[in-house]
mmCIF file of C-alpha atoms in Angstrom:
data_model
loop_
_atom_site.group_PDB
_atom_site.id
_atom_site.type_symbol
_atom_site.label_atom_id
_atom_site.label_comp_id
_atom_site.label_asym_id
_atom_site.label_seq_id
_atom_site.Cartn_x
_atom_site.Cartn_y
_atom_site.Cartn_z
ATOM 1 C CA MET D 1 -39.648 -23.986 -116.639
ATOM 2 C CA GLN D 2 -36.807 -21.178 -117.048
ATOM 3 C CA VAL D 3 -37.246 -18.409 -119.593
ATOM 4 C CA SER D 4 -34.549 -17.555 -121.972
ATOM 5 C CA ILE D 5 -35.054 -14.130 -123.091
ATOM 6 C CA ALA D 6 -33.309 -12.685 -126.197
ATOM 7 C CA CYS D 7 -32.805 -9.063 -125.799
ATOM 8 C CA THR D 8 -30.413 -6.107 -126.127
ATOM 9 C CA GLU D 9 -28.357 -5.136 -123.639
ATOM 10 C CA GLN D 10 -27.145 -1.489 -123.315
ATOM 11 C CA ASN D 11 -24.826 -0.096 -120.974
ATOM 12 C CA LEU D 12 -27.389 1.963 -118.733
ATOM 13 C CA ARG D 13 -25.024 4.958 -118.606
ATOM 14 C CA SER D 14 -25.824 8.559 -116.939
ATOM 15 C CA ARG D 15 -26.229 10.875 -119.576
ATOM 16 C CA SER D 16 -26.792 14.627 -119.111
ATOM 17 C CA SER D 17 -29.824 16.669 -119.352
ATOM 18 C CA GLU D 18 -28.484 18.407 -122.812
ATOM 19 C CA ASP D 19 -28.208 14.817 -124.496
ATOM 20 C CA ARG D 20 -31.033 13.871 -123.459
ATOM 21 C CA LEU D 21 -33.255 16.498 -124.265
ATOM 22 C CA CYS D 22 -31.675 17.288 -128.026
ATOM 23 C CA GLY D 23 -33.912 17.166 -130.764
ATOM 24 C CA PRO D 24 -32.586 15.412 -133.905
ATOM 25 C CA ARG D 25 -29.095 16.970 -135.446
ATOM 26 C CA PRO D 26 -28.621 18.985 -138.654
ATOM 27 C CA GLY D 27 -28.995 17.233 -141.689
ATOM 28 C CA PRO D 28 -26.256 18.326 -144.702
ATOM 29 C CA GLY D 29 -29.074 20.514 -146.272
ATOM 30 C CA GLY D 30 -29.555 22.340 -142.865
ATOM 31 C CA GLY D 31 -32.439 22.160 -140.483
ATOM 32 C CA ASN D 32 -33.753 18.893 -138.801
ATOM 33 C CA GLY D 33 -34.774 17.303 -141.385
ATOM 34 C CA GLY D 34 -37.038 14.997 -139.178
ATOM 35 C CA THR D 35 -40.484 14.624 -138.730
ATOM 36 C CA THR D 36 -42.543 16.951 -136.795
ATOM 37 C CA GLY D 37 -46.141 17.027 -135.562
ATOM 38 C CA ALA D 38 -47.327 18.691 -138.994
ATOM 39 C CA GLY D 39 -46.317 15.728 -140.766
ATOM 40 C CA HIS D 40 -44.077 14.088 -142.792
ATOM 41 C CA GLY D 41 -42.308 16.634 -145.417
ATOM 42 C CA ASN D 42 -39.218 16.425 -147.663
ATOM 43 C CA PRO D 43 -35.714 16.841 -146.474
ATOM 44 C CA PRO D 44 -34.732 20.932 -146.095
ATOM 45 C CA GLY D 45 -32.454 21.673 -148.800
ATOM 46 C CA GLY D 46 -33.789 18.792 -150.439
ATOM 47 C CA GLY D 47 -36.113 18.493 -154.078
ATOM 48 C CA GLY D 48 -37.814 15.302 -153.931
ATOM 49 C CA SER D 49 -36.481 12.217 -153.873
ATOM 50 C CA GLY D 50 -33.731 12.242 -156.376
ATOM 51 C CA PRO D 51 -30.220 11.438 -155.582
ATOM 52 C CA LYS D 52 -29.165 14.505 -153.456
ATOM 53 C CA ALA D 53 -32.120 14.198 -151.462
ATOM 54 C CA ARG D 54 -31.658 10.331 -150.756
ATOM 55 C CA ALA D 55 -27.887 11.298 -150.390
ATOM 56 C CA ALA D 56 -28.760 13.379 -147.504
ATOM 57 C CA LEU D 57 -30.577 10.962 -146.195
ATOM 58 C CA VAL D 58 -27.820 8.886 -145.849
ATOM 59 C CA LEU D 59 -25.964 11.232 -144.463
ATOM 60 C CA ARG D 60 -27.336 12.192 -141.699
ATOM 61 C CA PRO D 61 -25.794 11.416 -138.080
ATOM 62 C CA PRO D 62 -27.380 8.188 -136.667
ATOM 63 C CA ALA D 63 -29.221 9.129 -132.851
ATOM 64 C CA PRO D 64 -27.340 8.326 -130.356
ATOM 65 C CA ALA D 65 -28.304 4.867 -129.242
ATOM 66 C CA GLY D 66 -31.140 4.537 -126.650
ATOM 67 C CA ALA D 67 -31.690 7.984 -127.404
ATOM 68 C CA LEU D 68 -35.533 9.257 -127.044
ATOM 69 C CA ARG D 69 -35.585 10.983 -130.343
ATOM 70 C CA GLU D 70 -37.542 14.316 -129.942
ATOM 71 C CA SER D 71 -38.734 16.670 -132.754
ATOM 72 C CA THR D 72 -40.562 19.967 -132.280
ATOM 73 C CA GLY D 73 -43.848 20.618 -134.547
ATOM 74 C CA ARG D 74 -44.419 23.388 -136.714
ATOM 75 C CA GLY D 75 -46.098 26.422 -135.629
ATOM 76 C CA THR D 76 -47.031 24.833 -132.401
ATOM 77 C CA GLY D 77 -43.623 24.332 -130.323
ATOM 78 C CA MET D 78 -44.967 20.515 -128.992
ATOM 79 C CA LYS D 79 -42.264 18.418 -128.696
ATOM 80 C CA TYR D 80 -43.154 14.617 -130.060
ATOM 81 C CA ARG D 81 -40.734 11.507 -128.739
ATOM 82 C CA ASN D 82 -41.486 7.970 -129.638
ATOM 83 C CA LEU D 83 -43.489 5.134 -127.622
ATOM 84 C CA GLY D 84 -40.589 3.784 -125.873
ATOM 85 C CA LYS D 85 -39.031 1.872 -128.634
ATOM 86 C CA SER D 86 -41.636 1.753 -130.767
ATOM 87 C CA GLY D 87 -42.388 4.060 -134.018
ATOM 88 C CA LEU D 88 -45.329 5.943 -132.998
ATOM 89 C CA ARG D 89 -44.860 9.807 -132.275
ATOM 90 C CA VAL D 90 -46.574 11.311 -129.248
ATOM 91 C CA SER D 91 -46.793 14.577 -127.475
ATOM 92 C CA CYS D 92 -44.889 15.052 -124.918
ATOM 93 C CA LEU D 93 -47.184 16.354 -122.594
ATOM 94 C CA GLY D 94 -50.925 14.229 -123.510
ATOM 95 C CA LEU D 95 -54.353 14.975 -121.834
ATOM 96 C CA GLY D 96 -55.327 12.610 -119.314
ATOM 97 C CA THR D 97 -59.663 12.706 -118.552
ATOM 98 C CA TRP D 98 -59.744 11.657 -115.330
ATOM 99 C CA VAL D 99 -60.177 15.242 -113.877
ATOM 100 C CA THR D 100 -61.275 17.011 -117.339
ATOM 101 C CA PHE D 101 -63.917 15.001 -118.129
ATOM 102 C CA GLY D 102 -64.570 13.520 -114.960
ATOM 103 C CA SER D 103 -67.910 14.714 -113.523
ATOM 104 C CA GLN D 104 -67.432 17.638 -111.796
ATOM 105 C CA ILE D 105 -66.465 20.040 -115.705
ATOM 106 C CA SER D 106 -69.490 20.399 -117.715
ATOM 107 C CA ASP D 107 -69.234 19.326 -121.197
ATOM 108 C CA GLU D 108 -68.671 22.788 -122.482
ATOM 109 C CA THR D 109 -65.347 23.306 -120.744
ATOM 110 C CA ALA D 110 -64.335 19.543 -121.590
ATOM 111 C CA GLU D 111 -64.523 20.390 -125.538
ATOM 112 C CA ASP D 112 -62.717 23.981 -124.644
ATOM 113 C CA VAL D 113 -59.889 22.229 -123.305
ATOM 114 C CA LEU D 114 -59.464 19.064 -125.772
ATOM 115 C CA THR D 115 -59.560 21.991 -128.539
ATOM 116 C CA VAL D 116 -56.964 24.048 -126.865
ATOM 117 C CA ALA D 117 -54.454 21.200 -126.567
ATOM 118 C CA TYR D 118 -55.154 20.007 -129.567
ATOM 119 C CA GLU D 119 -54.290 23.256 -131.596
ATOM 120 C CA HIS D 120 -51.362 23.544 -129.061
ATOM 121 C CA GLY D 121 -49.900 20.414 -130.673
ATOM 122 C CA VAL D 122 -51.166 17.812 -127.874
ATOM 123 C CA ASN D 123 -52.205 14.653 -129.619
ATOM 124 C CA LEU D 124 -52.069 12.211 -126.973
ATOM 125 C CA PHE D 125 -55.383 12.023 -125.505
ATOM 126 C CA ASP D 126 -55.867 9.176 -122.312
ATOM 127 C CA THR D 127 -59.213 7.645 -121.067
ATOM 128 C CA ALA D 128 -60.154 4.573 -118.766
ATOM 129 C CA GLU D 129 -63.504 2.650 -118.948
ATOM 130 C CA VAL D 130 -63.739 3.221 -114.704
ATOM 131 C CA TYR D 131 -63.549 6.887 -115.315
ATOM 132 C CA ALA D 132 -66.712 8.711 -114.244
ATOM 133 C CA ALA D 133 -68.311 5.492 -114.878
ATOM 134 C CA GLY D 134 -67.484 5.755 -118.372
ATOM 135 C CA LYS D 135 -68.410 9.000 -119.087
ATOM 136 C CA ALA D 136 -65.536 9.856 -119.851
ATOM 137 C CA GLU D 137 -64.772 8.380 -122.558
ATOM 138 C CA ARG D 138 -68.603 9.066 -124.119
ATOM 139 C CA THR D 139 -67.757 12.879 -123.603
ATOM 140 C CA LEU D 140 -64.490 12.446 -125.541
ATOM 141 C CA GLY D 141 -66.014 10.536 -128.094
ATOM 142 C CA ASN D 142 -68.865 12.998 -128.688
ATOM 143 C CA ILE D 143 -66.460 16.182 -129.109
ATOM 144 C CA LEU D 144 -63.720 13.923 -131.271
ATOM 145 C CA LYS D 145 -67.335 13.196 -133.552
ATOM 146 C CA SER D 146 -68.142 16.494 -133.539
ATOM 147 C CA LYS D 147 -64.944 17.926 -134.385
ATOM 148 C CA GLY D 148 -64.125 16.072 -137.027
ATOM 149 C CA TRP D 149 -60.118 16.107 -137.192
ATOM 150 C CA ARG D 150 -58.484 13.294 -138.656
ATOM 151 C CA ARG D 151 -58.355 10.280 -137.233
ATOM 152 C CA SER D 152 -54.668 9.582 -138.473
ATOM 153 C CA SER D 153 -53.561 12.930 -136.034
ATOM 154 C CA TYR D 154 -54.122 12.004 -132.815
ATOM 155 C CA VAL D 155 -53.308 9.196 -130.192
ATOM 156 C CA ILE D 156 -56.511 7.224 -128.139
ATOM 157 C CA THR D 157 -55.474 4.897 -125.312
ATOM 158 C CA THR D 158 -57.922 3.397 -122.368
ATOM 159 C CA LYS D 159 -57.610 1.251 -119.637
ATOM 160 C CA ILE D 160 -59.257 -2.123 -118.676
ATOM 161 C CA PHE D 161 -60.160 -3.486 -115.271
ATOM 162 C CA TRP D 162 -62.761 -1.639 -113.464
ATOM 163 C CA GLY D 163 -65.679 -1.907 -115.925
ATOM 164 C CA GLY D 164 -68.778 -2.683 -113.711
ATOM 165 C CA GLN D 165 -70.454 -4.066 -110.735
ATOM 166 C CA ALA D 166 -70.531 -8.086 -112.119
ATOM 167 C CA GLU D 167 -67.304 -10.593 -110.944
ATOM 168 C CA THR D 168 -66.863 -11.277 -115.073
ATOM 169 C CA GLU D 169 -66.465 -6.795 -115.750
ATOM 170 C CA ARG D 170 -63.762 -6.714 -114.121
ATOM 171 C CA GLY D 171 -59.904 -7.689 -113.676
ATOM 172 C CA LEU D 172 -57.803 -8.683 -116.945
ATOM 173 C CA SER D 173 -59.461 -12.245 -118.180
ATOM 174 C CA ARG D 174 -59.796 -12.268 -121.856
ATOM 175 C CA LYS D 175 -63.659 -12.069 -121.199
ATOM 176 C CA HIS D 176 -62.914 -8.948 -119.656
ATOM 177 C CA ILE D 177 -59.980 -7.522 -122.105
ATOM 178 C CA ILE D 178 -62.308 -8.283 -125.059
ATOM 179 C CA GLU D 179 -65.683 -7.246 -123.891
ATOM 180 C CA GLY D 180 -64.153 -4.107 -121.910
ATOM 181 C CA LEU D 181 -62.409 -2.529 -124.747
ATOM 182 C CA ARG D 182 -65.590 -3.276 -126.940
ATOM 183 C CA GLY D 183 -67.216 -1.400 -124.691
ATOM 184 C CA SER D 184 -65.024 1.488 -124.579
ATOM 185 C CA LEU D 185 -64.825 2.127 -128.707
ATOM 186 C CA GLU D 186 -68.579 1.729 -128.405
ATOM 187 C CA ARG D 187 -68.714 4.937 -126.191
ATOM 188 C CA LEU D 188 -65.418 6.507 -127.851
ATOM 189 C CA GLN D 189 -67.399 5.875 -130.649
ATOM 190 C CA LEU D 190 -63.950 4.833 -132.353
ATOM 191 C CA GLY D 191 -62.635 1.839 -134.750
ATOM 192 C CA TYR D 192 -59.911 1.229 -132.343
ATOM 193 C CA VAL D 193 -57.841 2.713 -129.146
ATOM 194 C CA ASP D 194 -54.372 2.884 -130.234
ATOM 195 C CA ILE D 195 -52.968 1.807 -127.160
ATOM 196 C CA VAL D 196 -54.902 -0.146 -124.952
ATOM 197 C CA PHE D 197 -53.442 -0.276 -120.645
ATOM 198 C CA ALA D 198 -54.169 -3.096 -118.281
ATOM 199 C CA ASN D 199 -54.982 -0.352 -115.880
ATOM 200 C CA ARG D 200 -52.994 -3.021 -112.761
ATOM 201 C CA SER D 201 -51.572 -5.947 -112.432
ATOM 202 C CA ASP D 202 -54.701 -8.768 -111.863
ATOM 203 C CA PRO D 203 -52.674 -11.593 -109.702
ATOM 204 C CA ASN D 204 -56.314 -13.881 -110.428
ATOM 205 C CA CYS D 205 -54.924 -14.015 -113.487
ATOM 206 C CA PRO D 206 -52.278 -16.287 -115.779
ATOM 207 C CA MET D 207 -50.291 -13.841 -117.625
ATOM 208 C CA GLU D 208 -49.959 -15.949 -120.225
ATOM 209 C CA GLU D 209 -53.666 -15.523 -120.541
ATOM 210 C CA ILE D 210 -53.178 -11.797 -120.539
ATOM 211 C CA VAL D 211 -50.706 -11.411 -123.025
ATOM 212 C CA ARG D 212 -52.762 -14.068 -125.708
ATOM 213 C CA ALA D 213 -55.554 -11.430 -125.343
ATOM 214 C CA MET D 214 -53.730 -8.737 -125.789
ATOM 215 C CA THR D 215 -52.879 -9.796 -128.725
ATOM 216 C CA TYR D 216 -55.626 -11.125 -130.174
ATOM 217 C CA VAL D 217 -57.346 -7.242 -129.876
ATOM 218 C CA ILE D 218 -54.568 -6.072 -131.484
ATOM 219 C CA ASN D 219 -54.385 -8.656 -134.946
ATOM 220 C CA GLN D 220 -58.404 -8.000 -134.095
ATOM 221 C CA GLY D 221 -57.670 -4.374 -135.388
ATOM 222 C CA LEU D 222 -59.204 -3.430 -131.873
ATOM 223 C CA ALA D 223 -56.224 -1.979 -130.773
ATOM 224 C CA LEU D 224 -52.689 -0.837 -132.566
ATOM 225 C CA TYR D 225 -50.363 -1.029 -129.347
ATOM 226 C CA TRP D 226 -50.861 -2.269 -125.579
ATOM 227 C CA GLY D 227 -49.228 -1.146 -122.460
ATOM 228 C CA THR D 228 -49.167 -2.183 -118.659
ATOM 229 C CA SER D 229 -50.577 0.680 -115.869
ATOM 230 C CA ARG D 230 -49.583 0.672 -112.231
ATOM 231 C CA TRP D 231 -47.647 -2.748 -112.710
ATOM 232 C CA GLY D 232 -43.940 -3.550 -111.040
ATOM 233 C CA ALA D 233 -40.943 -4.012 -113.186
ATOM 234 C CA ALA D 234 -41.046 -7.812 -112.987
ATOM 235 C CA GLU D 235 -44.577 -8.409 -114.310
ATOM 236 C CA ILE D 236 -43.662 -6.028 -116.972
ATOM 237 C CA MET D 237 -40.621 -8.665 -117.503
ATOM 238 C CA GLU D 238 -42.449 -11.767 -116.917
ATOM 239 C CA ALA D 239 -45.183 -10.292 -119.892
ATOM 240 C CA TYR D 240 -42.577 -9.559 -122.149
ATOM 241 C CA SER D 241 -40.822 -12.675 -121.701
ATOM 242 C CA MET D 242 -44.158 -14.839 -121.842
ATOM 243 C CA ALA D 243 -44.281 -13.229 -125.259
ATOM 244 C CA ARG D 244 -41.275 -13.668 -126.955
ATOM 245 C CA GLN D 245 -41.610 -17.561 -125.507
ATOM 246 C CA PHE D 246 -45.437 -17.999 -127.314
ATOM 247 C CA ASN D 247 -44.397 -15.210 -130.500
ATOM 248 C CA LEU D 248 -47.017 -13.090 -128.825
ATOM 249 C CA ILE D 249 -47.180 -9.455 -128.812
ATOM 250 C CA PRO D 250 -45.119 -7.293 -125.935
ATOM 251 C CA PRO D 251 -46.037 -4.314 -124.354
ATOM 252 C CA VAL D 252 -44.921 -1.367 -125.337
ATOM 253 C CA CYS D 253 -44.650 1.142 -121.987
ATOM 254 C CA GLU D 254 -45.804 1.450 -118.552
ATOM 255 C CA GLN D 255 -48.310 4.070 -117.503
ATOM 256 C CA ALA D 256 -47.016 5.156 -113.941
ATOM 257 C CA GLU D 257 -46.788 7.760 -111.335
ATOM 258 C CA HIS D 258 -44.275 10.265 -111.262
ATOM 259 C CA HIS D 259 -43.260 13.611 -109.475
ATOM 260 C CA LEU D 260 -41.236 15.092 -107.418
ATOM 261 C CA PHE D 261 -42.390 13.473 -104.437
ATOM 262 C CA GLN D 262 -42.408 9.668 -106.279
ATOM 263 C CA ARG D 263 -39.273 8.846 -107.876
ATOM 264 C CA GLU D 264 -38.094 5.162 -107.170
ATOM 265 C CA LYS D 265 -39.743 3.596 -110.096
ATOM 266 C CA VAL D 266 -39.546 5.949 -113.088
ATOM 267 C CA GLU D 267 -36.134 7.219 -112.468
ATOM 268 C CA MET D 268 -34.781 3.502 -111.244
ATOM 269 C CA GLN D 269 -36.730 0.641 -112.425
ATOM 270 C CA LEU D 270 -38.140 1.966 -115.888
ATOM 271 C CA PRO D 271 -35.026 2.848 -117.624
ATOM 272 C CA GLU D 272 -33.388 -0.387 -116.943
ATOM 273 C CA LEU D 273 -36.868 -1.744 -118.971
ATOM 274 C CA TYR D 274 -36.007 0.722 -121.881
ATOM 275 C CA HIS D 275 -32.774 0.127 -122.526
ATOM 276 C CA LYS D 276 -33.211 -3.798 -122.246
ATOM 277 C CA ILE D 277 -36.367 -4.770 -123.753
ATOM 278 C CA GLY D 278 -37.765 -1.106 -125.110
ATOM 279 C CA VAL D 279 -40.901 -0.511 -122.492
ATOM 280 C CA GLY D 280 -41.025 3.300 -122.643
ATOM 281 C CA SER D 281 -42.764 5.169 -120.112
ATOM 282 C CA VAL D 282 -45.851 7.955 -119.717
ATOM 283 C CA THR D 283 -46.256 9.038 -116.762
ATOM 284 C CA TRP D 284 -48.698 10.586 -114.704
ATOM 285 C CA TYR D 285 -49.815 12.903 -112.085
ATOM 286 C CA PRO D 286 -47.129 15.559 -112.265
ATOM 287 C CA LEU D 287 -48.659 17.946 -110.001
ATOM 288 C CA PRO D 288 -50.488 15.586 -107.379
ATOM 289 C CA CYS D 289 -53.680 16.780 -105.588
ATOM 290 C CA GLY D 290 -52.007 20.254 -106.609
ATOM 291 C CA LEU D 291 -49.527 20.385 -104.076
ATOM 292 C CA ILE D 292 -47.215 21.369 -106.300
ATOM 293 C CA THR D 293 -48.624 24.574 -107.233
ATOM 294 C CA SER D 294 -48.328 26.316 -104.076
ATOM 295 C CA LYS D 295 -51.821 26.981 -103.984
ATOM 296 C CA TYR D 296 -52.680 25.520 -100.801
ATOM 297 C CA ASP D 297 -50.111 26.805 -98.423
ATOM 298 C CA GLY D 298 -50.647 24.930 -95.325
ATOM 299 C CA ARG D 299 -54.554 25.364 -95.937
ATOM 300 C CA VAL D 300 -57.568 24.490 -98.422
ATOM 301 C CA PRO D 301 -59.192 27.091 -100.395
ATOM 302 C CA ASP D 302 -63.099 27.069 -100.720
ATOM 303 C CA THR D 303 -62.141 26.839 -104.607
ATOM 304 C CA CYS D 304 -60.066 23.886 -104.826
ATOM 305 C CA ARG D 305 -61.112 20.306 -105.635
ATOM 306 C CA ALA D 306 -59.973 19.251 -101.965
ATOM 307 C CA SER D 307 -63.136 20.992 -100.518
ATOM 308 C CA ILE D 308 -65.224 19.556 -102.984
ATOM 309 C CA LYS D 309 -68.042 16.708 -101.417
ATOM 310 C CA GLY D 310 -66.282 13.177 -102.080
ATOM 311 C CA TYR D 311 -62.559 14.344 -102.043
ATOM 312 C CA GLN D 312 -62.079 14.487 -97.830
ATOM 313 C CA TRP D 313 -59.536 11.877 -98.956
ATOM 314 C CA LEU D 314 -57.806 14.185 -100.963
ATOM 315 C CA LYS D 315 -58.423 17.049 -98.129
ATOM 316 C CA ASP D 316 -56.748 14.643 -95.729
ATOM 317 C CA LYS D 317 -53.959 14.433 -98.047
ATOM 318 C CA VAL D 318 -53.399 18.072 -97.994
ATOM 319 C CA GLN D 319 -53.551 18.369 -94.356
ATOM 320 C CA SER D 320 -51.027 15.321 -93.106
ATOM 321 C CA GLU D 321 -48.141 15.549 -91.972
ATOM 322 C CA ASP D 322 -46.520 14.391 -95.113
ATOM 323 C CA GLY D 323 -48.585 16.585 -97.245
ATOM 324 C CA LYS D 324 -47.554 20.121 -95.118
ATOM 325 C CA LYS D 325 -43.967 18.696 -95.299
ATOM 326 C CA GLN D 326 -44.363 17.987 -99.085
ATOM 327 C CA GLN D 327 -45.877 22.025 -99.439
ATOM 328 C CA ALA D 328 -42.911 23.030 -97.337
ATOM 329 C CA LYS D 329 -40.380 21.684 -100.279
ATOM 330 C CA VAL D 330 -42.518 23.438 -103.016
ATOM 331 C CA MET D 331 -42.342 26.917 -101.016
ATOM 332 C CA ASP D 332 -38.409 25.719 -101.512
ATOM 333 C CA LEU D 333 -38.147 25.621 -104.920
ATOM 334 C CA LEU D 334 -39.861 28.936 -105.400
ATOM 335 C CA PRO D 335 -37.040 30.458 -106.218
ATOM 336 C CA VAL D 336 -35.694 28.502 -108.415
ATOM 337 C CA ALA D 337 -39.169 29.018 -110.624
ATOM 338 C CA HIS D 338 -38.940 32.856 -109.928
ATOM 339 C CA GLN D 339 -35.075 32.607 -111.735
ATOM 340 C CA LEU D 340 -36.399 30.559 -114.425
ATOM 341 C CA GLY D 341 -39.003 32.727 -114.954
ATOM 342 C CA CYS D 342 -41.514 30.166 -114.305
ATOM 343 C CA THR D 343 -44.885 29.074 -111.907
ATOM 344 C CA VAL D 344 -43.570 25.761 -109.672
ATOM 345 C CA ALA D 345 -46.526 23.603 -111.578
ATOM 346 C CA GLN D 346 -44.661 24.389 -115.191
ATOM 347 C CA LEU D 347 -40.777 23.668 -113.067
ATOM 348 C CA ALA D 348 -42.265 20.157 -111.641
ATOM 349 C CA ILE D 349 -43.840 19.032 -115.384
ATOM 350 C CA ALA D 350 -40.649 20.139 -117.525
ATOM 351 C CA TRP D 351 -38.846 18.483 -114.457
ATOM 352 C CA CYS D 352 -40.714 15.513 -115.438
ATOM 353 C CA LEU D 353 -40.273 15.499 -118.842
ATOM 354 C CA ARG D 354 -35.577 15.085 -118.454
ATOM 355 C CA SER D 355 -36.305 11.742 -117.043
ATOM 356 C CA GLU D 356 -34.724 9.280 -119.132
ATOM 357 C CA GLY D 357 -37.326 6.817 -121.267
ATOM 358 C CA VAL D 358 -39.971 8.833 -120.769
ATOM 359 C CA SER D 359 -42.511 9.470 -123.798
ATOM 360 C CA SER D 360 -45.263 11.962 -122.520
ATOM 361 C CA VAL D 361 -46.822 13.168 -119.299
ATOM 362 C CA LEU D 362 -50.253 13.094 -118.604
ATOM 363 C CA LEU D 363 -51.757 16.677 -117.587
ATOM 364 C CA GLY D 364 -54.654 16.971 -115.442
ATOM 365 C CA VAL D 365 -56.652 20.248 -116.243
ATOM 366 C CA SER D 366 -59.828 21.648 -115.482
ATOM 367 C CA SER D 367 -59.758 24.819 -117.658
ATOM 368 C CA ALA D 368 -58.406 25.787 -121.224
ATOM 369 C CA GLU D 369 -56.390 28.530 -119.396
ATOM 370 C CA GLN D 370 -55.236 26.184 -117.209
ATOM 371 C CA LEU D 371 -53.720 23.805 -119.781
ATOM 372 C CA ILE D 372 -52.315 27.023 -121.886
ATOM 373 C CA GLU D 373 -50.225 27.393 -118.511
ATOM 374 C CA HIS D 374 -49.238 24.415 -118.189
ATOM 375 C CA LEU D 375 -48.007 23.936 -121.667
ATOM 376 C CA GLY D 376 -45.659 26.556 -121.028
ATOM 377 C CA ALA D 377 -43.321 23.861 -119.224
ATOM 378 C CA LEU D 378 -41.963 23.094 -122.797
ATOM 379 C CA GLN D 379 -40.016 26.216 -122.851
ATOM 380 C CA VAL D 380 -38.743 25.916 -118.913
ATOM 381 C CA LEU D 381 -37.312 22.269 -120.282
ATOM 382 C CA SER D 382 -34.780 23.815 -122.164
ATOM 383 C CA GLN D 383 -33.888 25.399 -119.027
ATOM 384 C CA LEU D 384 -33.110 22.120 -117.051
ATOM 385 C CA THR D 385 -28.962 22.619 -116.958
ATOM 386 C CA PRO D 386 -27.935 19.981 -114.775
ATOM 387 C CA GLN D 387 -26.859 22.042 -112.208
ATOM 388 C CA THR D 388 -30.327 23.283 -111.723
ATOM 389 C CA VAL D 389 -31.673 19.842 -111.231
ATOM 390 C CA MET D 390 -28.462 19.089 -108.825
ATOM 391 C CA GLU D 391 -29.834 21.893 -107.666
ATOM 392 C CA ILE D 392 -33.649 20.429 -107.207
ATOM 393 C CA ASP D 393 -32.698 17.964 -105.868
ATOM 394 C CA GLY D 394 -30.793 19.055 -103.191
ATOM 395 C CA LEU D 395 -33.828 20.754 -101.496
ATOM 396 C CA LEU D 396 -36.066 17.825 -102.450
ATOM 397 C CA GLY D 397 -33.445 15.607 -100.291
ATOM 398 C CA ASN D 398 -35.155 12.293 -102.112
ATOM 399 C CA LYS D 399 -33.281 11.339 -104.959
ATOM 400 C CA PRO D 400 -33.171 7.189 -105.135
ATOM 401 C CA HIS D 401 -30.221 5.495 -105.589
ATOM 402 C CA SER D 402 -29.284 2.622 -106.878
ATOM 403 C CA LYS D 403 -29.337 -0.322 -104.384
ATOM 404 C CA LYS D 404 -26.634 -2.833 -106.513
#
């Protein structure tokens, strides 16, 4: 049966880096008057909710259609964006827990990293039922409980697919989505997660069942939003169509791999979905296996993850022909990084943030010091002019082009 989708078509026109990265425009009384990570205050220059304040709100110029609205947190410098075209505000740099809360990192280090992230304005913490066989969720839950931070001040996401060894403990059946999410909530010691992601598509499960199950967990208060991870554009569109056909809840964003050497999906496919149906992007792996840090330089140091038992695949990747070519490209970027006064890692993270439709980039770090360095990418972001981006594209030689 053919499904007719009613959605707003917008011109997929190219916009300059400056247009994408600018924050809310100043209001009539000065200041940005926008929402910041510190909370909702009265508009600058306003005196509360009187006629003048209401007039200021009415006269404020509207944001460009389709633009990600960005604001800066007071005291932290963190930037916040809407998650796709939903109303949820997330820090443009989030913290992933695959590395930080994995089996190789102590609980004390994990707590240090989470504390530094939160104090620097990071409000998005991403985990999954499969990370360290559930240990990542338990560690995150224990830390959040001990800290006593307001639940309304941070965003927790988890991913469902790989839950256990039994056939019914994996995949995206209604049974596993509901039971898997309840298991995650028990380990996290939370009543709900902000976003539950379907961690890859499931060819063995009908799309209608997946969308209905996600709608159910949201209606039951177990999650506030749902999204996809590692889904193709056609699959995301199918889920959206199914939701519209049966009056269900569609996904709000896609988690996708994105870095200097993986560009096609985030730069060519997802922006179209963002404009057509409002699905944004949360990207991960900005520094794939540490390749974009120039720390390997053709070899594998004893102190890096690639030398740890069980990470032979990473060592093989670093020492492969593609790995060596990528490391050579990283060395070519060193002059650009030096010109901007930053590290290659900071340059790579800022480069990911400038992509259209990207709401947040997830960082994977093994220490608080490493996290602080990576947060420095926020200062680099404003220096990424169109000319600098063109220079980086020229050095990489892998800019994707439309096949239309």
